[in-house]
């Protein structure tokens, strides 16, 4: 066997994966320790999040590189009894009820949670005997979440679990995810919402165009978010804008420019001094866009 | 796999089938309605009614297998349900074996309706032993058709799977001589029928009820066996292709 550290749940070395011409995963190296808490996999759609999760689950074969999960290969029987997952864009058959779905999946595991207990602790009882096709989007997601937990896996993969949910359903799911982490589960959760990663995770892995461009504790990622974004229409050119006080980056988006600056008051002063005629001004906090811009510019993994 | 898993999975498959009227009504009722029309409503003798019983039983086994596997596997695969199962400890073969058993149970109901009509309304009279042989054979027909259905389900998207399943279903039934004997077809079509599993299955069914002699039994059986293996291989290839 390799010189792996048996305290790790996941060990990925030099992982590559391409689809026809597009590189989906580009030299991924990643370690997830035991009791790793909540780890967010943050990135745009198409950044490679789902491919990475599918490779870990054994649903996708990598081109090269190594994946060890529970010191075994993905999709080995030994792994399958220790994980649970909520996949992206997955739907269960319409014509079974919540209870029937859970009972079926419970029977797949040697040591499963009781369906009754899951229904009550995940507040599924209102729709336990309704057919899946008659459930709302949020209810369907809760059934899928319950299925991810039914095998008592210690490592859970949640691929964009809150995508398309309204804010109350999202908050309910967040609470449940936090409770699971408190019970000692390790959760890898992919998202394209910076806010979600920030609210939930202790560690954030930023994936951009198939590469990990940052992997750090959440507070360090949050540091990248200091400063503000000034958005306006200005007649100044790129180099004039870049030279304004405290401005770190300039991005053109259509007629608008986005200025990422450390001190918006200072930046505004120098901007107005050069161009008093700016219009459509707004100032906001940085988002995923700026974090990615910032990180991919540095090209240094923290 | 534990027997508990297998029973649960089969139960779930049957529940899904009987809750889908657009699946269960045509697959259960088509064969019996057609049989009633050809063997009773249109002028016929007990001999033609017996002849048609053999081939309509094959027809009855074809619907649930081709639609049940073709359309529902395509749909469940597209929804990601099969991926979700693949990350659990059960083997994918449990899913297929359960679907096969569920299909055989649904087919048994369909056959029961035809047998009742044949025995009670069309004056078909067979020995008890022959009824059992015929039932066993008709149920076994589910297997090759399921492989065809599986190939469709693994290869096509759920929308095209419906169209393809219909074409295969009607084409195999008509050109294989399940509705009318191929002896009334032009000779080119008669030759073509030799390449279809439905023709050979119907011939074996006719031999079972002693309407044809056993001269070609071995030949028909060999052809069906080889065809089944080919369909199973196609299903395996299409299956492994969609897995990654």
Short mmCIF file of N, CA, C and O in Angstrom, two decimals, chain B residues 53-134:
data_model
loop_
_atom_site.label_atom_id
_atom_site.label_comp_id
_atom_site.label_asym_id
_atom_site.label_seq_id
_atom_site.Cartn_x
_atom_site.Cartn_y
_atom_site.Cartn_z
N UNK B 53 -53.88 -18.49 -29.48
CA UNK B 53 -53.51 -18.47 -28.06
C UNK B 53 -51.99 -18.57 -27.90
O UNK B 53 -51.37 -17.85 -27.10
N UNK B 54 -51.39 -19.44 -28.72
CA UNK B 54 -49.94 -19.63 -28.64
C UNK B 54 -49.21 -18.33 -28.95
O UNK B 54 -48.32 -17.91 -28.21
N UNK B 55 -49.62 -17.66 -30.05
CA UNK B 55 -48.86 -16.48 -30.45
C UNK B 55 -49.24 -15.25 -29.63
O UNK B 55 -48.39 -14.42 -29.34
N UNK B 56 -50.49 -15.14 -29.20
CA UNK B 56 -50.86 -13.96 -28.38
C UNK B 56 -50.26 -14.02 -26.98
O UNK B 56 -50.05 -13.00 -26.34
N UNK B 57 -49.97 -15.24 -26.52
CA UNK B 57 -49.27 -15.36 -25.24
C UNK B 57 -47.87 -14.76 -25.34
O UNK B 57 -47.39 -14.09 -24.43
N UNK B 58 -47.21 -14.99 -26.49
CA UNK B 58 -45.89 -14.40 -26.71
C UNK B 58 -46.02 -12.87 -26.76
O UNK B 58 -45.22 -12.14 -26.18
N UNK B 59 -47.09 -12.42 -27.43
CA UNK B 59 -47.36 -10.99 -27.53
C UNK B 59 -47.55 -10.39 -26.13
O UNK B 59 -47.03 -9.32 -25.82
N UNK B 60 -48.28 -11.10 -25.28
CA UNK B 60 -48.55 -10.62 -23.92
C UNK B 60 -47.27 -10.50 -23.10
O UNK B 60 -47.16 -9.65 -22.23
N UNK B 61 -46.29 -11.36 -23.39
CA UNK B 61 -45.04 -11.33 -22.63
C UNK B 61 -44.13 -10.20 -23.13
O UNK B 61 -43.23 -9.76 -22.42
N UNK B 62 -44.39 -9.74 -24.35
CA UNK B 62 -43.51 -8.77 -24.96
C UNK B 62 -43.73 -7.36 -24.42
O UNK B 62 -42.78 -6.63 -24.14
N UNK B 63 -45.00 -6.98 -24.23
CA UNK B 63 -45.32 -5.61 -23.80
C UNK B 63 -44.65 -5.21 -22.49
O UNK B 63 -43.86 -4.26 -22.46
N UNK B 64 -44.96 -5.92 -21.38
CA UNK B 64 -44.36 -5.52 -20.10
C UNK B 64 -42.83 -5.53 -20.16
O UNK B 64 -42.19 -4.66 -19.56
N UNK B 65 -42.24 -6.48 -20.91
CA UNK B 65 -40.79 -6.57 -20.93
C UNK B 65 -40.17 -5.40 -21.70
O UNK B 65 -39.26 -4.74 -21.21
N UNK B 66 -40.69 -5.15 -22.90
CA UNK B 66 -40.08 -4.10 -23.72
C UNK B 66 -40.37 -2.71 -23.16
O UNK B 66 -39.48 -1.87 -23.06
N UNK B 67 -41.63 -2.48 -22.72
CA UNK B 67 -41.94 -1.15 -22.17
C UNK B 67 -41.43 -0.99 -20.76
O UNK B 67 -40.88 0.03 -20.39
N UNK B 68 -41.61 -2.04 -19.94
CA UNK B 68 -41.18 -1.96 -18.55
C UNK B 68 -39.69 -1.71 -18.45
O UNK B 68 -39.24 -0.85 -17.72
N UNK B 69 -38.91 -2.45 -19.22
CA UNK B 69 -37.47 -2.25 -19.18
C UNK B 69 -37.06 -1.04 -20.01
O UNK B 69 -36.34 -0.17 -19.54
N UNK B 70 -37.54 -0.99 -21.26
CA UNK B 70 -37.10 0.08 -22.14
C UNK B 70 -37.40 1.45 -21.59
O UNK B 70 -36.50 2.25 -21.34
N UNK B 71 -38.69 1.72 -21.36
CA UNK B 71 -39.07 3.07 -20.99
C UNK B 71 -38.69 3.39 -19.54
O UNK B 71 -38.14 4.44 -19.25
N UNK B 72 -38.93 2.46 -18.62
CA UNK B 72 -38.67 2.82 -17.23
C UNK B 72 -37.17 2.86 -16.91
O UNK B 72 -36.74 3.71 -16.14
N UNK B 73 -36.37 2.01 -17.50
CA UNK B 73 -34.92 2.09 -17.25
C UNK B 73 -34.37 3.41 -17.81
O UNK B 73 -33.59 4.09 -17.14
N UNK B 74 -34.82 3.78 -19.01
CA UNK B 74 -34.35 5.05 -19.60
C UNK B 74 -34.70 6.21 -18.68
O UNK B 74 -33.88 7.08 -18.39
N UNK B 75 -35.92 6.18 -18.17
CA UNK B 75 -36.38 7.25 -17.30
C UNK B 75 -35.62 7.28 -15.97
O UNK B 75 -35.14 8.32 -15.53
N UNK B 76 -35.47 6.13 -15.35
CA UNK B 76 -34.82 6.08 -14.04
C UNK B 76 -33.32 6.37 -14.15
O UNK B 76 -32.71 6.90 -13.23
N UNK B 77 -32.75 6.03 -15.27
CA UNK B 77 -31.35 6.34 -15.50
C UNK B 77 -31.18 7.86 -15.67
O UNK B 77 -30.32 8.47 -15.06
N UNK B 78 -32.07 8.44 -16.51
CA UNK B 78 -31.97 9.87 -16.79
C UNK B 78 -32.18 10.71 -15.53
O UNK B 78 -31.58 11.76 -15.36
N UNK B 79 -33.06 10.23 -14.64
CA UNK B 79 -33.32 10.98 -13.42
C UNK B 79 -32.18 10.88 -12.42
O UNK B 79 -32.21 11.52 -11.38
N UNK B 80 -31.21 10.01 -12.68
CA UNK B 80 -30.11 9.86 -11.73
C UNK B 80 -30.41 8.88 -10.62
O UNK B 80 -29.62 8.71 -9.71
N UNK B 81 -31.55 8.20 -10.72
CA UNK B 81 -31.91 7.25 -9.66
C UNK B 81 -30.96 6.05 -9.67
O UNK B 81 -30.60 5.53 -8.62
N UNK B 82 -30.55 5.65 -10.86
CA UNK B 82 -29.63 4.51 -10.95
C UNK B 82 -28.26 4.89 -10.38
O UNK B 82 -27.61 4.06 -9.75
N UNK B 83 -27.83 6.14 -10.59
CA UNK B 83 -26.56 6.58 -10.01
C UNK B 83 -26.65 6.55 -8.49
O UNK B 83 -25.72 6.14 -7.80
N UNK B 84 -27.79 7.01 -7.97
CA UNK B 84 -27.98 7.03 -6.53
C UNK B 84 -27.92 5.60 -5.96
O UNK B 84 -27.39 5.36 -4.88
N UNK B 85 -28.45 4.64 -6.69
CA UNK B 85 -28.38 3.24 -6.26
C UNK B 85 -26.95 2.72 -6.33
O UNK B 85 -26.54 1.90 -5.52
N UNK B 86 -26.21 3.21 -7.34
CA UNK B 86 -24.85 2.69 -7.53
C UNK B 86 -23.91 3.06 -6.40
O UNK B 86 -22.89 2.41 -6.22
N UNK B 87 -24.22 4.13 -5.67
CA UNK B 87 -23.33 4.47 -4.56
C UNK B 87 -23.74 3.77 -3.26
O UNK B 87 -23.09 3.93 -2.25
N UNK B 88 -24.83 2.99 -3.31
CA UNK B 88 -25.22 2.21 -2.13
C UNK B 88 -24.61 0.81 -2.25
O UNK B 88 -24.15 0.43 -3.32
N UNK B 89 -24.61 0.06 -1.15
CA UNK B 89 -23.95 -1.26 -1.21
C UNK B 89 -24.64 -2.32 -2.08
O UNK B 89 -24.05 -3.37 -2.31
N UNK B 90 -25.84 -2.10 -2.58
CA UNK B 90 -26.45 -3.19 -3.34
C UNK B 90 -25.87 -3.27 -4.75
O UNK B 90 -25.44 -2.29 -5.32
N UNK B 91 -25.95 -4.48 -5.29
CA UNK B 91 -25.44 -4.69 -6.64
C UNK B 91 -26.50 -4.26 -7.65
O UNK B 91 -27.71 -4.38 -7.41
N UNK B 92 -26.03 -3.75 -8.80
CA UNK B 92 -26.96 -3.32 -9.84
C UNK B 92 -27.80 -4.48 -10.34
O UNK B 92 -28.89 -4.29 -10.87
N UNK B 93 -27.27 -5.70 -10.19
CA UNK B 93 -28.02 -6.86 -10.68
C UNK B 93 -29.28 -7.09 -9.87
O UNK B 93 -30.24 -7.65 -10.37
N UNK B 94 -29.29 -6.63 -8.62
CA UNK B 94 -30.51 -6.76 -7.82
C UNK B 94 -31.64 -5.99 -8.47
O UNK B 94 -32.79 -6.45 -8.56
N UNK B 95 -31.31 -4.79 -8.95
CA UNK B 95 -32.30 -3.94 -9.61
C UNK B 95 -32.85 -4.65 -10.84
O UNK B 95 -34.06 -4.72 -11.04
N UNK B 96 -31.96 -5.23 -11.64
CA UNK B 96 -32.41 -5.88 -12.87
C UNK B 96 -33.18 -7.17 -12.57
O UNK B 96 -34.24 -7.41 -13.14
N UNK B 97 -32.68 -7.95 -11.61
CA UNK B 97 -33.39 -9.18 -11.25
C UNK B 97 -34.78 -8.86 -10.69
O UNK B 97 -35.75 -9.55 -11.00
N UNK B 98 -34.88 -7.80 -9.89
CA UNK B 98 -36.19 -7.44 -9.33
C UNK B 98 -37.15 -6.98 -10.40
O UNK B 98 -38.33 -7.31 -10.38
N UNK B 99 -36.63 -6.19 -11.34
CA UNK B 99 -37.47 -5.72 -12.44
C UNK B 99 -37.94 -6.92 -13.26
O UNK B 99 -39.08 -6.95 -13.71
N UNK B 100 -37.06 -7.91 -13.44
CA UNK B 100 -37.42 -9.09 -14.21
C UNK B 100 -38.54 -9.85 -13.50
O UNK B 100 -39.54 -10.21 -14.13
N UNK B 101 -38.39 -10.06 -12.20
CA UNK B 101 -39.43 -10.77 -11.46
C UNK B 101 -40.75 -10.00 -11.50
O UNK B 101 -41.81 -10.57 -11.74
N UNK B 102 -40.67 -8.68 -11.31
CA UNK B 102 -41.89 -7.86 -11.35
C UNK B 102 -42.56 -7.96 -12.72
O UNK B 102 -43.79 -8.07 -12.82
N UNK B 103 -41.74 -7.96 -13.78
CA UNK B 103 -42.29 -8.06 -15.14
C UNK B 103 -42.97 -9.42 -15.35
O UNK B 103 -44.03 -9.50 -15.96
N UNK B 104 -42.35 -10.46 -14.81
CA UNK B 104 -42.95 -11.80 -14.95
C UNK B 104 -44.30 -11.85 -14.22
O UNK B 104 -45.27 -12.41 -14.73
N UNK B 105 -44.38 -11.21 -13.07
CA UNK B 105 -45.64 -11.21 -12.31
C UNK B 105 -46.74 -10.45 -13.08
O UNK B 105 -47.87 -10.93 -13.21
N UNK B 106 -46.37 -9.28 -13.62
CA UNK B 106 -47.35 -8.51 -14.41
C UNK B 106 -47.78 -9.33 -15.63
O UNK B 106 -48.97 -9.41 -15.97
N UNK B 107 -46.82 -9.97 -16.29
CA UNK B 107 -47.13 -10.79 -17.46
C UNK B 107 -48.07 -11.94 -17.09
O UNK B 107 -48.97 -12.28 -17.86
N UNK B 108 -47.86 -12.52 -15.91
CA UNK B 108 -48.71 -13.63 -15.49
C UNK B 108 -50.18 -13.19 -15.43
O UNK B 108 -51.08 -13.94 -15.83
N UNK B 109 -50.42 -11.96 -14.97
CA UNK B 109 -51.80 -11.45 -14.94
C UNK B 109 -52.38 -11.32 -16.33
O UNK B 109 -53.52 -11.70 -16.60
N UNK B 110 -51.56 -10.78 -17.24
CA UNK B 110 -51.99 -10.58 -18.61
C UNK B 110 -52.32 -11.94 -19.25
O UNK B 110 -53.34 -12.09 -19.93
N UNK B 111 -51.45 -12.93 -19.00
CA UNK B 111 -51.67 -14.27 -19.57
C UNK B 111 -52.93 -14.90 -19.00
O UNK B 111 -53.71 -15.53 -19.72
N UNK B 112 -53.13 -14.69 -17.70
CA UNK B 112 -54.30 -15.26 -17.04
C UNK B 112 -55.59 -14.80 -17.73
O UNK B 112 -56.49 -15.60 -17.98
N UNK B 113 -55.63 -13.49 -18.08
CA UNK B 113 -56.82 -12.95 -18.76
C UNK B 113 -57.02 -13.65 -20.11
O UNK B 113 -58.14 -14.06 -20.44
N UNK B 114 -55.95 -13.80 -20.87
CA UNK B 114 -56.07 -14.44 -22.19
C UNK B 114 -56.47 -15.90 -22.04
O UNK B 114 -57.34 -16.39 -22.76
N UNK B 115 -55.85 -16.60 -21.09
CA UNK B 115 -56.17 -18.02 -20.89
C UNK B 115 -57.64 -18.19 -20.51
O UNK B 115 -58.31 -19.11 -20.96
N UNK B 116 -58.15 -17.26 -19.66
CA UNK B 116 -59.56 -17.36 -19.25
C UNK B 116 -60.48 -17.17 -20.45
O UNK B 116 -61.43 -17.95 -20.65
N UNK B 117 -60.20 -16.16 -21.27
CA UNK B 117 -61.01 -15.92 -22.46
C UNK B 117 -60.93 -17.14 -23.38
O UNK B 117 -61.95 -17.62 -23.90
N UNK B 118 -59.71 -17.65 -23.57
CA UNK B 118 -59.52 -18.78 -24.48
C UNK B 118 -60.29 -20.00 -23.99
O UNK B 118 -61.01 -20.64 -24.76
N UNK B 119 -60.15 -20.30 -22.70
CA UNK B 119 -60.78 -21.51 -22.16
C UNK B 119 -62.29 -21.38 -22.05
O UNK B 119 -63.03 -22.32 -22.34
N UNK B 120 -62.77 -20.19 -21.63
CA UNK B 120 -64.20 -20.06 -21.34
C UNK B 120 -65.02 -19.59 -22.53
O UNK B 120 -66.15 -20.00 -22.70
N UNK B 121 -64.43 -18.70 -23.36
CA UNK B 121 -65.24 -18.13 -24.44
C UNK B 121 -64.89 -18.66 -25.82
O UNK B 121 -65.71 -18.62 -26.71
N UNK B 122 -63.65 -19.14 -26.00
CA UNK B 122 -63.26 -19.54 -27.35
C UNK B 122 -63.16 -21.06 -27.50
O UNK B 122 -62.65 -21.55 -28.50
N UNK B 123 -63.62 -21.78 -26.48
CA UNK B 123 -63.64 -23.24 -26.53
C UNK B 123 -62.28 -23.88 -26.80
O UNK B 123 -62.20 -24.91 -27.46
N UNK B 124 -61.22 -23.24 -26.32
CA UNK B 124 -59.91 -23.86 -26.44
C UNK B 124 -59.82 -24.94 -25.36
O UNK B 124 -60.09 -24.67 -24.20
N UNK B 125 -59.50 -26.15 -25.76
CA UNK B 125 -59.38 -27.17 -24.72
C UNK B 125 -58.03 -27.85 -24.81
O UNK B 125 -57.62 -28.36 -25.86
N UNK B 126 -57.29 -27.74 -23.71
CA UNK B 126 -55.96 -28.33 -23.63
C UNK B 126 -55.90 -29.16 -22.35
O UNK B 126 -56.66 -28.91 -21.42
N UNK B 127 -54.97 -30.11 -22.31
CA UNK B 127 -54.82 -30.87 -21.07
C UNK B 127 -54.17 -29.96 -20.02
O UNK B 127 -53.49 -28.98 -20.37
N UNK B 128 -54.40 -30.27 -18.76
CA UNK B 128 -53.84 -29.44 -17.69
C UNK B 128 -52.34 -29.30 -17.84
O UNK B 128 -51.77 -28.23 -17.67
N UNK B 129 -51.70 -30.43 -18.17
CA UNK B 129 -50.27 -30.46 -18.36
C UNK B 129 -49.84 -29.46 -19.44
O UNK B 129 -48.90 -28.69 -19.26
N UNK B 130 -50.59 -29.45 -20.55
CA UNK B 130 -50.26 -28.54 -21.64
C UNK B 130 -50.44 -27.08 -21.23
O UNK B 130 -49.65 -26.22 -21.57
N UNK B 131 -51.52 -26.80 -20.46
CA UNK B 131 -51.73 -25.42 -19.97
C UNK B 131 -50.50 -24.97 -19.16
O UNK B 131 -50.00 -23.86 -19.34
N UNK B 132 -50.02 -25.85 -18.29
CA UNK B 132 -48.87 -25.50 -17.45
C UNK B 132 -47.62 -25.27 -18.29
O UNK B 132 -46.87 -24.31 -18.08
N UNK B 133 -47.40 -26.18 -19.25
CA UNK B 133 -46.24 -26.03 -20.14
C UNK B 133 -46.29 -24.69 -20.87
O UNK B 133 -45.31 -23.98 -20.98
N UNK B 134 -47.50 -24.38 -21.37
CA UNK B 134 -47.68 -23.16 -22.16
C UNK B 134 -47.41 -21.94 -21.26
O UNK B 134 -46.72 -21.00 -21.66
#
